[in-house]
Amino acid sequence: MATTTTTPTTTTTERPTAWQQTACILCSINCGIEVRLDGTRFARVRGDKAHPTSQGYTCEKALRLDHYQNSRDRLTSPLRRRADGTYEEVDWDTAITEIAARFAKIRDTYGGEKIFYYGGGGQGTHLGGGFGGATRGVLGSRYSSNALAQEKTGEFWVDGQLFGRPRCHTTGDFEHTEVAVFVGKNPWQSHGFPRARTTLKEIARDPERALVVIDPRRTESADLADYHLQVRPGTDAFALAAALAVLAEEDLLDHAWLDEHARRLDELLALLGGVDITDYCDRAGVDEELVRTVARRIARAASVSIFEDLGIQQAPHSTLNSWLEKLIYLLTGNFGIEGGMNIHTRMASLGGGGVGGTNRVTPVGGHRIITGLIPAAVIPDEILTDHPDRFRAMLIESSNPVHSLPDSQRMRDALDALELVVVIDVAFTETARHADYVLPASSQFEKWEATFFTLEFPENAFHLRKPLLPPLEGTRPEPEIHRRLVRALGGYTDDDLLPLHEAALRGRAAYAEAFLAFLGDRPDLARVVPLVLVETLGPTLVEELGPGSETVAAVWGLCQTAFLSYPSSIRRAGYEDAEALFEAVTTTHSGIVFSVDPYDETIARMETPDKLVNLVVDELVDEFQALASERPPSPAGDDAYPFVLSAGERRSSTANTIYRDPSWMKNDTEGSLRMHPKDAASVGVDDGGTVRLTTRRGSVVAVVEVSDTLLPGHVSLPNGRGLDYPDESGERERKGAPPNELTSTDDRDWLAGTPWHKHVRARIEAVA
Ligand code: SF4
């Protein structure tokens, strides 16, 4: 197969360069880091003390980012698949021309809505992903999805039910809270808030504060906790319902807060009155007295912050779990206060965009679309059918759905059934191997970048990162790829842009005025606005900011919209207008605090008509009441598949899959299967032994790590393993088990479609 895998050329300099500011791109926190380069190598990496939220903090994973930048798997030429399935290199002009023609043909034959878009930004590439909307706009693509649609959409939907709109997303203040609660979350490894390990240790050390962990595993965070509710896998809803029922039964509610800020309390209390606390604790496998103690500790705290994560979002009752988790802080009045939960500002939406109202459903299966995103687990169902509205083509950007979404084989089948698949990525991923064309993107350190994980309160931060290196030869930044595609598709002409080119030469104030007029005159070009900015304002930025900074023009647009949305918050951060904000964003290379809020802003930011929290989520009431008769709790195993597998545990040796080179790991490179000593004995295997793990969808061989951190019957595999990576001779080698060869698209939440990666039935046999 004539694929191109390469080790980027290293130019050796005599000494490493000066420290340059950027960010770690391995999790949503995007800690500020400083890098010294030796040629293209990351010679040294350290935390950036000037970064407004991470303040010099990093975990150990950031220090190995050279394994991403200088991966042997980088692509350096567009690839086109031959009829026999191998790939050949083609030049950029050929690739863009052919891709545009083939997309246009599909659009003209079936309609642009049959072109489905997936991805648009991993943990660090949101700025480039923002330009995918322009290509989609020109093609008429209406449907999209990304990783959030297998993680967070259920929570977003609940936010919408409680607070008025899904964009009323809440965040905890763990640095200042008295009681920190983590549900299905191990922040020691998966982070989720700034300086996570430092904050966890501070809470654990302070006798006046408390740490509560609800998790079937005894994680590093649970080891630090004052209270660990070690629930049976998949029973979080019972534990949460029992805790809520204790709050109600012992009247531990914040009545003053509820009277002022919430509605339908009586209905909720009637529902909670139906919970048999003893029975629910029994089914969750937790001590009732411990649940009561935790409920009382939460109720008497001056402040409580709660973080729910994939442990409950990718498990049975996932959307119901989100409702119940949020009720804990609402019933105790921990909303809109210091140390509690608050609604934050944002620089840009992480949703899927597209057109249509809030009640959209998928074209084939009629599945609910939340924040513009199709449930990731139903994507193959929307392709592998003879339904006339099925998707016919996919554009996939900075994402690897074959590896990351449930049931890898079904995703491969779906991609192979499409008439056209185009992948934009830095590496020849498992998904790229099913594409008709692969377009090589520049790395996240070779272009201006930012993420829209702006999730902090009361001070929210944004970090625009300048490139550390020029683009690797043969690659292009995503904005340039989309610019070329959109032009090839006839999205706009030079004449269209002429008035804005002229205005840009008169300065940004004149440009802002002309731009508003342009939007009024040319609504047809609203779909390509980021590119219009890059084409017209972009060239004027290059002199100020250096080569490749045309992209930053889109950030100018973001500053305008952010200021329109949050003028007071941005002024409180010290920026009188959008231009001042843009100036600070582009000249402060460690990131800035862009908004500052008082706590009562959270109540004002709610979007319910009466500014009251709606405590009862009607669509979840039946599921809540059905818990009473659910025995045993959901899919708890059977004789054929007696174990519950958590497929994708976060460990010190896991990161997101932009680390394709397994040598970044210091240990556990194979990704061991953790199992309880009793289970190991029953299977007849010792620590370091080998087993075959089988689910209804697949089978893998794994090395066992005997560990009493799990309950008997519960086993776990780490996330991110099983990527194929070329060795020095170019032969691809696979380390560890890819978790999604084992998962099923059928096991998913009925409402949000989030797959149950943390709850996969399995059987295990020892192998020689
Ligand atoms: S992995 Fe996350 S917590 Fe660790 S350094 Fe990177 S961004 Fe920070």
JSON list of C-alpha atoms in Angstrom, two decimals, residues 345-412:
[
{"chain": "A", "resi": 345, "resn": "THR", "atom": "CA", "xyz": [-19.64, 32.49, 29.41]},
{"chain": "A", "resi": 346, "resn": "ARG", "atom": "CA", "xyz": [-18.21, 31.04, 26.20]},
{"chain": "A", "resi": 347, "resn": "MET", "atom": "CA", "xyz": [-16.15, 32.27, 23.28]},
{"chain": "A", "resi": 348, "resn": "ALA", "atom": "CA", "xyz": [-17.92, 29.98, 20.81]},
{"chain": "A", "resi": 349, "resn": "SER", "atom": "CA", "xyz": [-20.37, 27.11, 20.78]},
{"chain": "A", "resi": 350, "resn": "LEU", "atom": "CA", "xyz": [-19.13, 23.54, 20.70]},
{"chain": "A", "resi": 351, "resn": "GLY", "atom": "CA", "xyz": [-22.42, 22.34, 19.18]},
{"chain": "A", "resi": 352, "resn": "GLY", "atom": "CA", "xyz": [-22.91, 21.03, 15.68]},
{"chain": "A", "resi": 353, "resn": "GLY", "atom": "CA", "xyz": [-24.56, 24.00, 14.04]},
{"chain": "A", "resi": 354, "resn": "GLY", "atom": "CA", "xyz": [-26.54, 23.18, 10.94]},
{"chain": "A", "resi": 355, "resn": "VAL", "atom": "CA", "xyz": [-29.99, 24.47, 10.19]},
{"chain": "A", "resi": 356, "resn": "GLY", "atom": "CA", "xyz": [-33.35, 23.74, 11.72]},
{"chain": "A", "resi": 357, "resn": "GLY", "atom": "CA", "xyz": [-35.00, 24.16, 15.09]},
{"chain": "A", "resi": 358, "resn": "THR", "atom": "CA", "xyz": [-34.46, 22.50, 18.43]},
{"chain": "A", "resi": 359, "resn": "ASN", "atom": "CA", "xyz": [-36.70, 19.53, 17.72]},
{"chain": "A", "resi": 360, "resn": "ARG", "atom": "CA", "xyz": [-34.65, 18.04, 14.92]},
{"chain": "A", "resi": 361, "resn": "VAL", "atom": "CA", "xyz": [-34.30, 14.29, 14.49]},
{"chain": "A", "resi": 362, "resn": "THR", "atom": "CA", "xyz": [-32.08, 12.14, 12.32]},
{"chain": "A", "resi": 363, "resn": "PRO", "atom": "CA", "xyz": [-33.33, 11.57, 8.76]},
{"chain": "A", "resi": 364, "resn": "VAL", "atom": "CA", "xyz": [-33.53, 7.77, 8.88]},
{"chain": "A", "resi": 365, "resn": "GLY", "atom": "CA", "xyz": [-34.06, 6.63, 12.47]},
{"chain": "A", "resi": 366, "resn": "GLY", "atom": "CA", "xyz": [-35.76, 9.72, 13.86]},
{"chain": "A", "resi": 367, "resn": "HIS", "atom": "CA", "xyz": [-33.27, 9.93, 16.73]},
{"chain": "A", "resi": 368, "resn": "ARG", "atom": "CA", "xyz": [-33.16, 13.10, 18.77]},
{"chain": "A", "resi": 369, "resn": "ILE", "atom": "CA", "xyz": [-30.51, 15.65, 17.73]},
{"chain": "A", "resi": 370, "resn": "ILE", "atom": "CA", "xyz": [-29.14, 17.54, 20.72]},
{"chain": "A", "resi": 371, "resn": "THR", "atom": "CA", "xyz": [-27.14, 20.78, 20.32]},
{"chain": "A", "resi": 372, "resn": "GLY", "atom": "CA", "xyz": [-27.04, 20.10, 16.60]},
{"chain": "A", "resi": 373, "resn": "LEU", "atom": "CA", "xyz": [-25.29, 16.74, 17.04]},
{"chain": "A", "resi": 374, "resn": "ILE", "atom": "CA", "xyz": [-26.53, 13.37, 15.84]},
{"chain": "A", "resi": 375, "resn": "PRO", "atom": "CA", "xyz": [-26.01, 10.68, 18.51]},
{"chain": "A", "resi": 376, "resn": "ALA", "atom": "CA", "xyz": [-22.65, 9.19, 17.56]},
{"chain": "A", "resi": 377, "resn": "ALA", "atom": "CA", "xyz": [-23.88, 5.65, 18.20]},
{"chain": "A", "resi": 378, "resn": "VAL", "atom": "CA", "xyz": [-26.57, 5.85, 15.49]},
{"chain": "A", "resi": 379, "resn": "ILE", "atom": "CA", "xyz": [-24.33, 7.06, 12.65]},
{"chain": "A", "resi": 380, "resn": "PRO", "atom": "CA", "xyz": [-23.99, 3.58, 11.08]},
{"chain": "A", "resi": 381, "resn": "ASP", "atom": "CA", "xyz": [-27.80, 3.14, 11.24]},
{"chain": "A", "resi": 382, "resn": "GLU", "atom": "CA", "xyz": [-28.16, 6.32, 9.20]},
{"chain": "A", "resi": 383, "resn": "ILE", "atom": "CA", "xyz": [-25.91, 4.85, 6.49]},
{"chain": "A", "resi": 384, "resn": "LEU", "atom": "CA", "xyz": [-26.36, 1.04, 6.43]},
{"chain": "A", "resi": 385, "resn": "THR", "atom": "CA", "xyz": [-29.92, 1.06, 5.11]},
{"chain": "A", "resi": 386, "resn": "ASP", "atom": "CA", "xyz": [-31.74, 1.40, 1.81]},
{"chain": "A", "resi": 387, "resn": "HIS", "atom": "CA", "xyz": [-33.75, 4.33, 3.17]},
{"chain": "A", "resi": 388, "resn": "PRO", "atom": "CA", "xyz": [-33.80, 7.10, 0.53]},
{"chain": "A", "resi": 389, "resn": "ASP", "atom": "CA", "xyz": [-32.67, 9.69, 3.11]},
{"chain": "A", "resi": 390, "resn": "ARG", "atom": "CA", "xyz": [-29.55, 7.79, 4.16]},
{"chain": "A", "resi": 391, "resn": "PHE", "atom": "CA", "xyz": [-26.21, 9.58, 4.20]},
{"chain": "A", "resi": 392, "resn": "ARG", "atom": "CA", "xyz": [-24.22, 9.11, 0.99]},
{"chain": "A", "resi": 393, "resn": "ALA", "atom": "CA", "xyz": [-20.92, 10.80, 1.85]},
{"chain": "A", "resi": 394, "resn": "MET", "atom": "CA", "xyz": [-18.89, 11.89, 4.85]},
{"chain": "A", "resi": 395, "resn": "LEU", "atom": "CA", "xyz": [-16.36, 14.60, 5.56]},
{"chain": "A", "resi": 396, "resn": "ILE", "atom": "CA", "xyz": [-14.38, 13.68, 8.67]},
{"chain": "A", "resi": 397, "resn": "GLU", "atom": "CA", "xyz": [-12.02, 16.11, 10.29]},
{"chain": "A", "resi": 398, "resn": "SER", "atom": "CA", "xyz": [-9.51, 15.64, 13.14]},
{"chain": "A", "resi": 399, "resn": "SER", "atom": "CA", "xyz": [-11.41, 12.62, 14.38]},
{"chain": "A", "resi": 400, "resn": "ASN", "atom": "CA", "xyz": [-11.07, 8.88, 14.29]},
{"chain": "A", "resi": 401, "resn": "PRO", "atom": "CA", "xyz": [-14.60, 7.46, 14.60]},
{"chain": "A", "resi": 402, "resn": "VAL", "atom": "CA", "xyz": [-13.55, 3.93, 13.60]},
{"chain": "A", "resi": 403, "resn": "HIS", "atom": "CA", "xyz": [-11.50, 3.79, 16.76]},
{"chain": "A", "resi": 404, "resn": "SER", "atom": "CA", "xyz": [-13.44, 6.05, 19.11]},
{"chain": "A", "resi": 405, "resn": "LEU", "atom": "CA", "xyz": [-17.12, 5.26, 18.46]},
{"chain": "A", "resi": 406, "resn": "PRO", "atom": "CA", "xyz": [-18.92, 2.07, 19.49]},
{"chain": "A", "resi": 407, "resn": "ASP", "atom": "CA", "xyz": [-18.63, -1.03, 17.33]},
{"chain": "A", "resi": 408, "resn": "SER", "atom": "CA", "xyz": [-15.59, -0.34, 15.15]},
{"chain": "A", "resi": 409, "resn": "GLN", "atom": "CA", "xyz": [-16.54, -3.02, 12.62]},
{"chain": "A", "resi": 410, "resn": "ARG", "atom": "CA", "xyz": [-19.96, -1.49, 12.05]},
{"chain": "A", "resi": 411, "resn": "MET", "atom": "CA", "xyz": [-18.38, 1.91, 11.57]},
{"chain": "A", "resi": 412, "resn": "ARG", "atom": "CA", "xyz": [-15.94, 0.44, 9.04]}
]
